[in-house]
Structures are given as structure tokens and as C-alpha cells.
PDB file of C-alpha atoms and ligand atoms in Angstrom:
ATOM      1  CA  MET A  18      11.832   7.491  19.891  1.00  0.00           C
ATOM      2  CA  ILE A  19       8.224   8.087  18.895  1.00  0.00           C
ATOM      3  CA  ARG A  20       7.091   6.576  15.603  1.00  0.00           C
ATOM      4  CA  PRO A  21       3.548   5.444  14.795  1.00  0.00           C
ATOM      5  CA  PHE A  22       3.147   2.265  12.788  1.00  0.00           C
ATOM      6  CA  LYS A  23       0.078   3.174  10.798  1.00  0.00           C
ATOM      7  CA  LEU A  24      -2.303   5.832   9.604  1.00  0.00           C
ATOM      8  CA  GLY A  25      -5.379   4.810  11.547  1.00  0.00           C
ATOM      9  CA  TYR A  26      -8.004   7.333  10.563  1.00  0.00           C
ATOM     10  CA  ALA A  27      -8.811  10.553   8.794  1.00  0.00           C
ATOM     11  CA  ASN A  28     -11.468  12.921  10.057  1.00  0.00           C
ATOM     12  CA  LEU A  29     -13.033  14.749   7.133  1.00  0.00           C
ATOM     13  CA  ALA A  30     -15.082  17.881   7.603  1.00  0.00           C
ATOM     14  CA  THR A  31     -18.024  17.461   5.237  1.00  0.00           C
ATOM     15  CA  LYS A  32     -20.716  19.780   3.948  1.00  0.00           C
ATOM     16  CA  ASP A  33     -23.093  17.074   2.753  1.00  0.00           C
ATOM     17  CA  THR A  34     -22.483  14.367   5.299  1.00  0.00           C
ATOM     18  CA  LYS A  35     -25.371  12.203   4.107  1.00  0.00           C
ATOM     19  CA  ALA A  36     -24.012  12.112   0.538  1.00  0.00           C
ATOM     20  CA  MET A  37     -20.565  11.289   1.899  1.00  0.00           C
ATOM     21  CA  GLU A  38     -22.002   8.550   4.103  1.00  0.00           C
ATOM     22  CA  ASP A  39     -23.780   7.053   1.074  1.00  0.00           C
ATOM     23  CA  TYR A  40     -20.562   7.183  -0.948  1.00  0.00           C
ATOM     24  CA  TYR A  41     -18.380   5.673   1.770  1.00  0.00           C
ATOM     25  CA  THR A  42     -20.838   2.885   2.571  1.00  0.00           C
ATOM     26  CA  ASN A  43     -22.348   2.012  -0.825  1.00  0.00           C
ATOM     27  CA  VAL A  44     -19.478   2.857  -3.187  1.00  0.00           C
ATOM     28  CA  MET A  45     -16.286   2.521  -1.130  1.00  0.00           C
ATOM     29  CA  GLY A  46     -17.768  -0.379   0.799  1.00  0.00           C
ATOM     30  CA  LEU A  47     -16.909   0.771   4.300  1.00  0.00           C
ATOM     31  CA  THR A  48     -19.185  -0.011   7.220  1.00  0.00           C
ATOM     32  CA  LEU A  49     -20.982   2.675   9.189  1.00  0.00           C
ATOM     33  CA  VAL A  50     -20.181   1.634  12.751  1.00  0.00           C
ATOM     34  CA  GLU A  51     -21.672   4.475  14.703  1.00  0.00           C
ATOM     35  CA  THR A  52     -23.375   7.847  14.345  1.00  0.00           C
ATOM     36  CA  GLY A  53     -22.975  10.346  17.153  1.00  0.00           C
ATOM     37  CA  ASP A  54     -25.698  12.678  18.439  1.00  0.00           C
ATOM     38  CA  ASP A  55     -23.728  15.442  16.747  1.00  0.00           C
ATOM     39  CA  GLY A  56     -24.186  13.770  13.355  1.00  0.00           C
ATOM     40  CA  ILE A  57     -20.577  12.571  13.190  1.00  0.00           C
ATOM     41  CA  ARG A  58     -20.257   9.293  11.284  1.00  0.00           C
ATOM     42  CA  TYR A  59     -17.624   6.667  12.156  1.00  0.00           C
ATOM     43  CA  LEU A  60     -16.824   4.215   9.365  1.00  0.00           C
ATOM     44  CA  SER A  61     -14.560   1.192   9.272  1.00  0.00           C
ATOM     45  CA  THR A  62     -12.711  -0.575   6.471  1.00  0.00           C
ATOM     46  CA  GLY A  63     -12.989  -3.864   8.361  1.00  0.00           C
ATOM     47  CA  LEU A  64     -11.175  -4.264  11.649  1.00  0.00           C
ATOM     48  CA  ASP A  65     -10.784  -0.964  13.496  1.00  0.00           C
ATOM     49  CA  HIS A  66     -13.778   0.770  15.035  1.00  0.00           C
ATOM     50  CA  HIS A  67     -13.170   3.569  12.547  1.00  0.00           C
ATOM     51  CA  ASN A  68     -10.831   4.591   9.768  1.00  0.00           C
ATOM     52  CA  ILE A  69     -12.911   7.445   8.355  1.00  0.00           C
ATOM     53  CA  ILE A  70     -14.782  10.039  10.378  1.00  0.00           C
ATOM     54  CA  LEU A  71     -17.243  12.344   8.648  1.00  0.00           C
ATOM     55  CA  THR A  72     -17.864  15.515  10.617  1.00  0.00           C
ATOM     56  CA  PRO A  73     -20.643  17.872   9.477  1.00  0.00           C
ATOM     57  CA  ASN A  74     -19.170  21.276   8.723  1.00  0.00           C
ATOM     58  CA  LEU A  75     -19.674  24.318   6.508  1.00  0.00           C
ATOM     59  CA  GLU A  76     -16.338  23.682   4.768  1.00  0.00           C
ATOM     60  CA  SER A  77     -14.996  20.424   3.422  1.00  0.00           C
ATOM     61  CA  ASN A  78     -11.390  19.643   4.303  1.00  0.00           C
ATOM     62  CA  LEU A  79      -9.238  17.303   6.330  1.00  0.00           C
ATOM     63  CA  GLN A  80      -9.491  17.973  10.048  1.00  0.00           C
ATOM     64  CA  VAL A  81      -7.575  15.216  11.796  1.00  0.00           C
ATOM     65  CA  LEU A  82      -4.930  12.622  10.987  1.00  0.00           C
ATOM     66  CA  GLY A  83      -4.999   9.740  13.475  1.00  0.00           C
ATOM     67  CA  PHE A  84      -1.860   7.625  13.862  1.00  0.00           C
ATOM     68  CA  GLN A  85      -1.631   4.453  15.904  1.00  0.00           C
ATOM     69  CA  LEU A  86       1.370   3.823  18.147  1.00  0.00           C
ATOM     70  CA  GLY A  87       2.446   0.387  19.320  1.00  0.00           C
ATOM     71  CA  ASN A  88       1.187  -0.637  22.741  1.00  0.00           C
ATOM     72  CA  GLN A  89       4.700  -0.310  24.171  1.00  0.00           C
ATOM     73  CA  TYR A  90       4.051   3.446  24.292  1.00  0.00           C
ATOM     74  CA  SER A  91       2.305   5.278  27.098  1.00  0.00           C
ATOM     75  CA  LEU A  92       0.484   8.375  25.856  1.00  0.00           C
ATOM     76  CA  HIS A  93       1.372  10.064  29.142  1.00  0.00           C
ATOM     77  CA  ASP A  94       5.101   9.485  28.441  1.00  0.00           C
ATOM     78  CA  VAL A  95       4.680  10.582  24.815  1.00  0.00           C
ATOM     79  CA  LYS A  96       3.052  13.795  26.042  1.00  0.00           C
ATOM     80  CA  ILE A  97       6.082  14.504  28.268  1.00  0.00           C
ATOM     81  CA  ARG A  98       8.524  13.770  25.448  1.00  0.00           C
ATOM     82  CA  LEU A  99       6.667  16.024  23.023  1.00  0.00           C
ATOM     83  CA  LYS A 100       6.609  18.792  25.609  1.00  0.00           C
ATOM     84  CA  GLN A 101      10.401  18.495  25.793  1.00  0.00           C
ATOM     85  CA  GLN A 102      10.395  19.193  22.039  1.00  0.00           C
ATOM     86  CA  GLY A 103       8.268  22.282  22.602  1.00  0.00           C
ATOM     87  CA  ILE A 104       5.004  20.753  21.392  1.00  0.00           C
ATOM     88  CA  SER A 105       1.961  21.303  23.497  1.00  0.00           C
ATOM     89  CA  THR A 106      -0.543  18.457  23.474  1.00  0.00           C
ATOM     90  CA  GLN A 107      -3.857  17.540  25.003  1.00  0.00           C
ATOM     91  CA  LEU A 108      -4.479  14.097  26.445  1.00  0.00           C
ATOM     92  CA  LYS A 109      -8.155  13.290  25.933  1.00  0.00           C
ATOM     93  CA  SER A 110     -10.214  10.449  27.371  1.00  0.00           C
ATOM     94  CA  ASP A 111     -13.332   9.111  25.639  1.00  0.00           C
ATOM     95  CA  ALA A 112     -13.162  11.899  23.061  1.00  0.00           C
ATOM     96  CA  GLN A 113     -14.261   9.495  20.319  1.00  0.00           C
ATOM     97  CA  PRO A 114     -16.258   6.274  20.375  1.00  0.00           C
ATOM     98  CA  GLY A 115     -14.045   3.196  20.163  1.00  0.00           C
ATOM     99  CA  LEU A 116     -11.014   5.133  21.333  1.00  0.00           C
ATOM    100  CA  PRO A 117     -10.462   5.336  25.094  1.00  0.00           C
ATOM    101  CA  GLU A 118      -7.571   7.783  24.979  1.00  0.00           C
ATOM    102  CA  LEU A 119      -5.818   9.979  22.458  1.00  0.00           C
ATOM    103  CA  LEU A 120      -3.144  12.662  22.387  1.00  0.00           C
ATOM    104  CA  GLU A 121      -3.942  15.697  20.247  1.00  0.00           C
ATOM    105  CA  PHE A 122      -1.681  18.381  18.816  1.00  0.00           C
ATOM    106  CA  GLU A 123      -1.359  20.520  15.696  1.00  0.00           C
ATOM    107  CA  ASP A 124       1.031  20.104  12.821  1.00  0.00           C
ATOM    108  CA  PRO A 125       2.566  23.272  11.307  1.00  0.00           C
ATOM    109  CA  ASP A 126      -0.375  23.704   8.905  1.00  0.00           C
ATOM    110  CA  GLY A 127      -2.915  23.439  11.701  1.00  0.00           C
ATOM    111  CA  PHE A 128      -4.099  19.938  10.817  1.00  0.00           C
ATOM    112  CA  LEU A 129      -4.837  18.107  14.055  1.00  0.00           C
ATOM    113  CA  VAL A 130      -2.749  15.020  14.757  1.00  0.00           C
ATOM    114  CA  HIS A 131      -4.071  12.304  17.031  1.00  0.00           C
ATOM    115  CA  LEU A 132      -1.882   9.595  18.513  1.00  0.00           C
ATOM    116  CA  TYR A 133      -3.424   6.576  20.156  1.00  0.00           C
ATOM    117  CA  THR A 134      -2.335   3.109  21.174  1.00  0.00           C
ATOM    118  CA  SER A 135      -5.512   1.084  21.153  1.00  0.00           C
ATOM    119  CA  MET A 136      -8.781   1.187  19.312  1.00  0.00           C
ATOM    120  CA  GLU A 137     -11.825  -0.971  19.852  1.00  0.00           C
ATOM    121  CA  THR A 138     -11.954  -4.006  17.550  1.00  0.00           C
ATOM    122  CA  PRO A 139     -13.360  -5.825  15.784  1.00  0.00           C
ATOM    123  CA  ALA A 140     -15.558  -3.717  13.593  1.00  0.00           C
ATOM    124  CA  PRO A 141     -18.130  -5.685  11.572  1.00  0.00           C
ATOM    125  CA  HIS A 142     -15.521  -7.199   9.205  1.00  0.00           C
ATOM    126  CA  PHE A 143     -15.042  -6.362   5.530  1.00  0.00           C
ATOM    127  CA  LYS A 144     -18.197  -5.897   3.501  1.00  0.00           C
ATOM    128  CA  GLU A 145     -19.176  -7.991   0.497  1.00  0.00           C
ATOM    129  CA  ASN A 146     -20.437  -5.065  -1.574  1.00  0.00           C
ATOM    130  CA  GLY A 147     -18.742  -1.973  -2.921  1.00  0.00           C
ATOM    131  CA  ILE A 148     -15.045  -1.362  -3.551  1.00  0.00           C
ATOM    132  CA  VAL A 149     -13.953  -2.567  -0.086  1.00  0.00           C
ATOM    133  CA  PRO A 150     -10.308  -1.428   0.084  1.00  0.00           C
ATOM    134  CA  ASN A 151      -7.698  -3.218   2.151  1.00  0.00           C
ATOM    135  CA  LYS A 152      -6.949  -0.117   4.140  1.00  0.00           C
ATOM    136  CA  LEU A 153      -6.660   3.641   4.348  1.00  0.00           C
ATOM    137  CA  GLY A 154      -3.179   3.952   2.896  1.00  0.00           C
ATOM    138  CA  HIS A 155      -2.064   7.560   2.826  1.00  0.00           C
ATOM    139  CA  LEU A 156      -3.054  11.190   2.928  1.00  0.00           C
ATOM    140  CA  ALA A 157      -1.727  13.933   0.697  1.00  0.00           C
ATOM    141  CA  LEU A 158      -1.583  17.255   2.504  1.00  0.00           C
ATOM    142  CA  GLY A 159      -1.664  20.537   0.618  1.00  0.00           C
ATOM    143  CA  SER A 160       0.726  22.399   2.868  1.00  0.00           C
ATOM    144  CA  MET A 161       1.537  26.099   3.087  1.00  0.00           C
ATOM    145  CA  ASP A 162       5.143  25.249   3.916  1.00  0.00           C
ATOM    146  CA  PRO A 163       6.006  21.679   2.900  1.00  0.00           C
ATOM    147  CA  LYS A 164       9.613  21.882   4.133  1.00  0.00           C
ATOM    148  CA  LYS A 165       8.454  22.903   7.595  1.00  0.00           C
ATOM    149  CA  SER A 166       5.754  20.242   7.702  1.00  0.00           C
ATOM    150  CA  VAL A 167       8.075  17.481   6.479  1.00  0.00           C
ATOM    151  CA  ALA A 168      10.645  18.494   9.113  1.00  0.00           C
ATOM    152  CA  PHE A 169       7.928  18.366  11.770  1.00  0.00           C
ATOM    153  CA  TYR A 170       6.800  14.820  10.949  1.00  0.00           C
ATOM    154  CA  ARG A 171      10.408  13.654  10.625  1.00  0.00           C
ATOM    155  CA  GLU A 172      11.623  15.251  13.853  1.00  0.00           C
ATOM    156  CA  VAL A 173       8.582  14.695  16.042  1.00  0.00           C
ATOM    157  CA  LEU A 174       7.213  11.374  14.765  1.00  0.00           C
ATOM    158  CA  ASN A 175      10.395  10.034  13.159  1.00  0.00           C
ATOM    159  CA  PHE A 176       8.926   9.498   9.709  1.00  0.00           C
ATOM    160  CA  HIS A 177      11.377   8.232   7.076  1.00  0.00           C
ATOM    161  CA  TYR A 178      11.894  10.501   4.071  1.00  0.00           C
ATOM    162  CA  THR A 179      11.412   8.457   0.905  1.00  0.00           C
ATOM    163  CA  ASP A 180      11.169  10.706  -2.169  1.00  0.00           C
ATOM    164  CA  ARG A 181      10.520  14.107  -3.676  1.00  0.00           C
ATOM    165  CA  ILE A 182       8.861  15.104  -6.964  1.00  0.00           C
ATOM    166  CA  GLY A 183      10.007  18.417  -8.384  1.00  0.00           C
ATOM    167  CA  GLU A 184       9.287  21.241  -6.004  1.00  0.00           C
ATOM    168  CA  ARG A 185       5.798  19.863  -5.625  1.00  0.00           C
ATOM    169  CA  ALA A 186       5.601  16.791  -3.423  1.00  0.00           C
ATOM    170  CA  ASN A 187       7.495  15.186  -0.547  1.00  0.00           C
ATOM    171  CA  PHE A 188       6.956  11.606   0.524  1.00  0.00           C
ATOM    172  CA  ILE A 189       7.435  10.322   4.060  1.00  0.00           C
ATOM    173  CA  THR A 190       6.458   7.140   5.856  1.00  0.00           C
ATOM    174  CA  CYS A 191       6.136   5.697   9.333  1.00  0.00           C
ATOM    175  CA  ASN A 192       6.037   2.076   8.171  1.00  0.00           C
ATOM    176  CA  SER A 193       7.171   0.026   5.170  1.00  0.00           C
ATOM    177  CA  ASP A 194       4.786   1.650   2.640  1.00  0.00           C
ATOM    178  CA  HIS A 195       6.624   4.130   0.416  1.00  0.00           C
ATOM    179  CA  HIS A 196       4.449   6.920   1.760  1.00  0.00           C
ATOM    180  CA  VAL A 197       1.935   7.369   4.507  1.00  0.00           C
ATOM    181  CA  LEU A 198       2.024  11.121   3.938  1.00  0.00           C
ATOM    182  CA  ASN A 199       2.572  13.073   0.747  1.00  0.00           C
ATOM    183  CA  ILE A 200       3.215  16.655   1.791  1.00  0.00           C
ATOM    184  CA  CYS A 201       2.864  18.899  -1.238  1.00  0.00           C
ATOM    185  CA  ASN A 202       2.671  22.609  -1.941  1.00  0.00           C
ATOM    186  CA  LEU A 203      -0.993  22.761  -3.013  1.00  0.00           C
ATOM    187  CA  GLY A 204      -1.823  24.930   0.002  1.00  0.00           C
ATOM    188  CA  GLN A 205       0.343  27.700  -1.432  1.00  0.00           C
ATOM    189  CA  PHE A 206      -1.812  27.765  -4.588  1.00  0.00           C
ATOM    190  CA  VAL A 207      -5.093  27.643  -2.674  1.00  0.00           C
ATOM    191  CA  GLY A 208      -4.036  30.101   0.005  1.00  0.00           C
ATOM    192  CA  ARG A 209      -4.709  27.818   2.950  1.00  0.00           C
ATOM    193  CA  PRO A 210      -3.839  24.277   4.076  1.00  0.00           C
ATOM    194  CA  VAL A 211      -6.079  21.746   2.337  1.00  0.00           C
ATOM    195  CA  MET A 212      -6.289  18.026   1.749  1.00  0.00           C
ATOM    196  CA  TYR A 213      -4.917  17.178  -1.684  1.00  0.00           C
ATOM    197  CA  HIS A 214      -6.138  13.587  -1.739  1.00  0.00           C
ATOM    198  CA  ILE A 215      -6.972  10.563   0.346  1.00  0.00           C
ATOM    199  CA  ALA A 216      -5.798   7.123  -0.778  1.00  0.00           C
ATOM    200  CA  PHE A 217      -6.986   3.569  -0.236  1.00  0.00           C
ATOM    201  CA  GLU A 218      -5.030   0.430  -1.010  1.00  0.00           C
ATOM    202  CA  LEU A 219      -6.680  -2.220  -3.171  1.00  0.00           C
ATOM    203  CA  ARG A 220      -5.652  -5.845  -3.498  1.00  0.00           C
ATOM    204  CA  ASP A 221      -4.468  -6.264  -7.086  1.00  0.00           C
ATOM    205  CA  ALA A 222      -4.968  -5.130 -10.689  1.00  0.00           C
ATOM    206  CA  SER A 223      -8.168  -7.139 -10.986  1.00  0.00           C
ATOM    207  CA  HIS A 224      -9.601  -5.405  -7.937  1.00  0.00           C
ATOM    208  CA  GLN A 225      -8.567  -2.044  -9.389  1.00  0.00           C
ATOM    209  CA  TYR A 226     -10.291  -2.651 -12.744  1.00  0.00           C
ATOM    210  CA  GLN A 227     -13.421  -3.963 -11.015  1.00  0.00           C
ATOM    211  CA  SER A 228     -13.422  -0.918  -8.769  1.00  0.00           C
ATOM    212  CA  LEU A 229     -13.174   1.513 -11.695  1.00  0.00           C
ATOM    213  CA  ASP A 230     -16.007  -0.352 -13.456  1.00  0.00           C
ATOM    214  CA  PHE A 231     -18.020  -0.117 -10.254  1.00  0.00           C
ATOM    215  CA  LEU A 232     -17.353   3.620 -10.034  1.00  0.00           C
ATOM    216  CA  ALA A 233     -18.526   4.022 -13.645  1.00  0.00           C
ATOM    217  CA  LYS A 234     -21.729   2.125 -12.857  1.00  0.00           C
ATOM    218  CA  ASN A 235     -22.274   4.627 -10.070  1.00  0.00           C
ATOM    219  CA  ASN A 236     -21.712   7.524 -12.499  1.00  0.00           C
ATOM    220  CA  ILE A 237     -18.370   8.416 -10.941  1.00  0.00           C
ATOM    221  CA  PRO A 238     -15.777   8.979 -13.673  1.00  0.00           C
ATOM    222  CA  THR A 239     -12.128   8.111 -13.242  1.00  0.00           C
ATOM    223  CA  LEU A 240     -10.281  11.422 -13.556  1.00  0.00           C
ATOM    224  CA  TRP A 241      -6.718  10.212 -14.059  1.00  0.00           C
ATOM    225  CA  GLY A 242      -5.057   6.813 -14.343  1.00  0.00           C
ATOM    226  CA  PRO A 243      -4.640   4.030 -13.738  1.00  0.00           C
ATOM    227  CA  THR A 244      -0.967   4.660 -14.296  1.00  0.00           C
ATOM    228  CA  ARG A 245       2.227   3.980 -12.427  1.00  0.00           C
ATOM    229  CA  HIS A 246       3.761   6.787 -10.402  1.00  0.00           C
ATOM    230  CA  THR A 247       7.498   7.310 -10.217  1.00  0.00           C
ATOM    231  CA  ALA A 248       7.764   8.094  -6.502  1.00  0.00           C
ATOM    232  CA  GLY A 249       6.264   5.017  -4.850  1.00  0.00           C
ATOM    233  CA  HIS A 250       5.637   3.202  -8.153  1.00  0.00           C
ATOM    234  CA  ASN A 251       2.049   2.632  -7.073  1.00  0.00           C
ATOM    235  CA  ILE A 252      -0.437   2.130  -9.890  1.00  0.00           C
ATOM    236  CA  ALA A 253      -2.986   4.768  -9.054  1.00  0.00           C
ATOM    237  CA  ALA A 254      -6.348   5.977 -10.306  1.00  0.00           C
ATOM    238  CA  TYR A 255      -8.222   9.001  -9.000  1.00  0.00           C
ATOM    239  CA  HIS A 256     -11.849  10.007  -8.762  1.00  0.00           C
ATOM    240  CA  HIS A 257     -13.955  12.542  -6.892  1.00  0.00           C
ATOM    241  CA  ASP A 258     -16.068  11.820  -3.865  1.00  0.00           C
ATOM    242  CA  PRO A 259     -19.399  13.709  -3.616  1.00  0.00           C
ATOM    243  CA  GLU A 260     -17.660  16.747  -2.119  1.00  0.00           C
ATOM    244  CA  GLY A 261     -15.001  16.958  -4.801  1.00  0.00           C
ATOM    245  CA  ASN A 262     -12.225  15.464  -2.690  1.00  0.00           C
ATOM    246  CA  LEU A 263      -9.748  13.523  -4.809  1.00  0.00           C
ATOM    247  CA  VAL A 264      -9.745   9.847  -3.845  1.00  0.00           C
ATOM    248  CA  GLU A 265      -6.904   7.594  -4.991  1.00  0.00           C
ATOM    249  CA  LEU A 266      -7.245   3.843  -5.371  1.00  0.00           C
ATOM    250  CA  TYR A 267      -3.848   2.190  -5.700  1.00  0.00           C
ATOM    251  CA  ILE A 268      -1.975  -1.074  -5.801  1.00  0.00           C
ATOM    252  CA  ASP A 269       1.663  -2.128  -5.941  1.00  0.00           C
ATOM    253  CA  MET A 270       3.275   0.541  -3.769  1.00  0.00           C
ATOM    254  CA  ASP A 271       7.040   0.346  -3.142  1.00  0.00           C
ATOM    255  CA  GLN A 272       7.987  -1.185   0.175  1.00  0.00           C
ATOM    256  CA  LEU A 273      10.810   0.406   2.159  1.00  0.00           C
ATOM    257  CA  LEU A 274      13.538  -1.723   3.687  1.00  0.00           C
ATOM    258  CA  PRO A 275      14.771   0.711   6.377  1.00  0.00           C
ATOM    259  CA  GLU A 276      17.594  -1.640   7.398  1.00  0.00           C
ATOM    260  CA  VAL A 277      19.331  -1.021   4.073  1.00  0.00           C
ATOM    261  CA  GLY A 278      17.738   2.299   3.089  1.00  0.00           C
ATOM    262  CA  TYR A 279      16.293   1.160  -0.218  1.00  0.00           C
ATOM    263  CA  PHE A 280      13.070  -0.239  -1.579  1.00  0.00           C
ATOM    264  CA  ASP A 281      12.331  -3.896  -2.079  1.00  0.00           C
ATOM    265  CA  PRO A 282      13.680  -4.284  -5.629  1.00  0.00           C
ATOM    266  CA  ARG A 283      11.199  -4.580  -8.476  1.00  0.00           C
ATOM    267  CA  PRO A 284      11.782  -5.258 -12.194  1.00  0.00           C
ATOM    268  CA  TRP A 285      10.299  -1.890 -13.159  1.00  0.00           C
ATOM    269  CA  HIS A 286      12.592   0.171 -10.931  1.00  0.00           C
ATOM    270  CA  GLU A 287      14.674   2.662 -12.888  1.00  0.00           C
ATOM    271  CA  GLU A 288      17.773   2.005 -10.791  1.00  0.00           C
ATOM    272  CA  LEU A 289      18.947  -0.696  -8.433  1.00  0.00           C
ATOM    273  CA  PRO A 290      19.051  -0.415  -5.522  1.00  0.00           C
ATOM    274  CA  LEU A 291      16.324   2.224  -5.552  1.00  0.00           C
ATOM    275  CA  LYS A 292      16.847   4.754  -2.781  1.00  0.00           C
ATOM    276  CA  ALA A 293      15.104   7.982  -1.829  1.00  0.00           C
ATOM    277  CA  ARG A 294      15.638  10.415  -4.682  1.00  0.00           C
ATOM    278  CA  HIS A 295      14.374  13.463  -6.524  1.00  0.00           C
ATOM    279  CA  TRP A 296      11.981  12.715  -9.404  1.00  0.00           C
ATOM    280  CA  GLU A 297      10.935  14.852 -12.302  1.00  0.00           C
ATOM    281  CA  ASP A 298       7.299  15.875 -12.438  1.00  0.00           C
ATOM    282  CA  ASN A 299       5.913  12.972 -14.470  1.00  0.00           C
ATOM    283  CA  ALA A 300       4.724   9.408 -14.163  1.00  0.00           C
ATOM    284  CA  ALA A 301       6.646   6.206 -14.882  1.00  0.00           C
ATOM    285  CA  TRP A 302       4.569   5.350 -17.965  1.00  0.00           C
ATOM    286  CA  GLY A 303       5.062   8.783 -19.521  1.00  0.00           C
ATOM    287  CA  THR A 304       1.633  10.036 -18.604  1.00  0.00           C
ATOM    288  CA  GLY A 305       1.714  13.650 -17.454  1.00  0.00           C
ATOM    289  CA  TYR A 306       1.765  13.671 -13.726  1.00  0.00           C
ATOM    290  CA  GLU A 307       0.167  15.860 -11.195  1.00  0.00           C
ATOM    291  CA  ASN A 308      -0.470  19.026 -13.167  1.00  0.00           C
ATOM    292  CA  THR A 309      -3.741  17.407 -14.151  1.00  0.00           C
ATOM    293  CA  LEU A 310      -4.542  16.348 -10.626  1.00  0.00           C
ATOM    294  CA  TYR A 311      -3.550  19.696  -9.167  1.00  0.00           C
ATOM    295  CA  GLU A 312      -6.044  21.316 -11.525  1.00  0.00           C
ATOM    296  CA  PHE A 313      -8.798  19.036 -10.229  1.00  0.00           C
ATOM    297  CA  ALA A 314      -7.882  19.888  -6.639  1.00  0.00           C
ATOM    298  CA  LEU A 315      -7.707  23.599  -7.377  1.00  0.00           C
ATOM    299  CA  GLN A 316     -11.146  23.484  -9.000  1.00  0.00           C
ATOM    300  CA  LYS A 317     -12.557  22.237  -5.701  1.00  0.00           C
ATOM    301  CA  TYR A 318     -10.888  24.764  -3.437  1.00  0.00           C
ATOM    302  CA  LYS A 319     -11.083  27.791  -5.702  1.00  0.00           C
ATOM    303  CA  LYS A 320     -14.876  27.551  -5.880  1.00  0.00           C
TER     304      LYS A 320
HETATM  305 FE1  LIG B 408      -1.341   9.462  -3.397  1.00  0.00          FE
END
């Protein structure tokens, strides 16, 4: 069975790569590890060679989702197993700095998926300045066909299904975090597959407040939140990066206990034990949910 254990990196196509580099280094507090001759920037949250890749492009969107597999896997064997499922892949050597080998294929929306088992470490540690998140936590994909995409990640990479909000969003995970992917129907409104948002995990409420203050000092307004979601129960706040991508900073995400099929119980859970379920389209604290955020995302892509 093939299942990655983490979302390792996101490759973002960027129109103004310099502005994005400034944002990711000076505001988000990632470290620029390497710049390729082609202008591609590789940035690290702390340990891995890279967790964010910025690729100069005429359009801004998500290009690649990189997932790390445990070192018990051989990419050659994974390639054979995926072929048996009718998925054609490319095994690439030295395609990216810090990554000796990766397996590449497309998901149903055409986003590229990379699987890899080892990445060069350590990067230059966590920085002292900027937001400095713990990790890249999840990606929200604006799919053209969320059901098809969810089925793909569940069948091919054995993601666990964890929740659904209205007809809008589907949450799946490859580890204990409530979601590593949120596959939503934004693509249907935009007319093409797009990234809905990218999310970084912070340490605690104090870190979240400091981060929102820091954003304000850098003239970056918080667009929505902080408030607690229903699905995932993460306390989330969203802002725009320089290209208008929605960036979520969150804490307190539900942790899945796959052995029993429910989430680690918390006092604020609406039911005990809390299992995967269908939520209405709102947030746990009564704040209107993603209509607002969808509007922000649509503003970017409808331009
Ligand atoms: Fe999110």
C-alpha cells in the first residue's frame, strides 16, 4: 500500500517571483536555500532542503504537490504499482536540487504530484525573524471535479477521508493531521483547476496573534479570522501573499486516530467520539465560513 507521510513541498508558479521571494523570506520567515539558473527559488521552513518552490511563470497557480514517502519504499516499485493501477509516471533523477530522485504523475485536475523518499537535510534551521511556521501543513485545491480528485488520492495514495463541508469542500489526509488536502469545487467557479489556499501551521495562539500583528506591520491585512473551523477545528486566519494567493496560518488542528476512526477528543468537539462527517457551510464560532474566502479567491482568478 502506498501512502505518503507528509506534504513535503508546493511548487508555486509565480508572476512576480522577486516579490514572492521577499514575502516568503522576510514575512513568512522561510530561508532561501538555493536559486537556480532558471530563476527558480527553493525555500525551506527549517529542516528540508525545500518546502516551497517559486517558479517564474506568466500565470500564478499551484504547479506541483510533493509528498514524502517513508524510506521503506522504492520509487521503482511504486512506479510499477502505479502502472498496475493505470497511472503513468516518470521517474526523474536530479530533477531538483536537494532531491536525488522523484516520481512524477498528474492528478485528475492536472496538478503534478511528486513522490520522493529522501530529501537533503539539514537546511539552515529555523530563522529568528518573520513568522517562521512549524511546517507547510496543507493545500486546498480548487478542483474541477472534487469527487474524482478525492477518489484518486484515496485510491492511489491511500489518503484517509476525514470530513466534508456542504457541497464545497472535502478533507483528506495521509497522516494524523485532519487534512493534508482540502479538495474543493472552486475550480468549477473559475473554469480551471486553481489553488484555493496554502496553509502553514503555527505553534500556538500567542504565535498566531504575533504573526497577525507582524503581517499588519508589513501592511498585509488579515482577510478572515482568526476563527475556529468546524471540519478540522483548526483556528485559522487568512491573508494574501503578493500574488493574491490566500495563505492560511493555523493552530490546533484535529488529530486523527486511524486505529479507532475518530479524532483525538477535545472539549470543543460537537460530538464524542468525533468521526468523519458532513458539516454545514459555517464555522464553529458562528462566523460565516468560506463564502467570504471563496470571494477573495475568485477575485484573484477572475482578474
Ligand atoms: Fe485550510
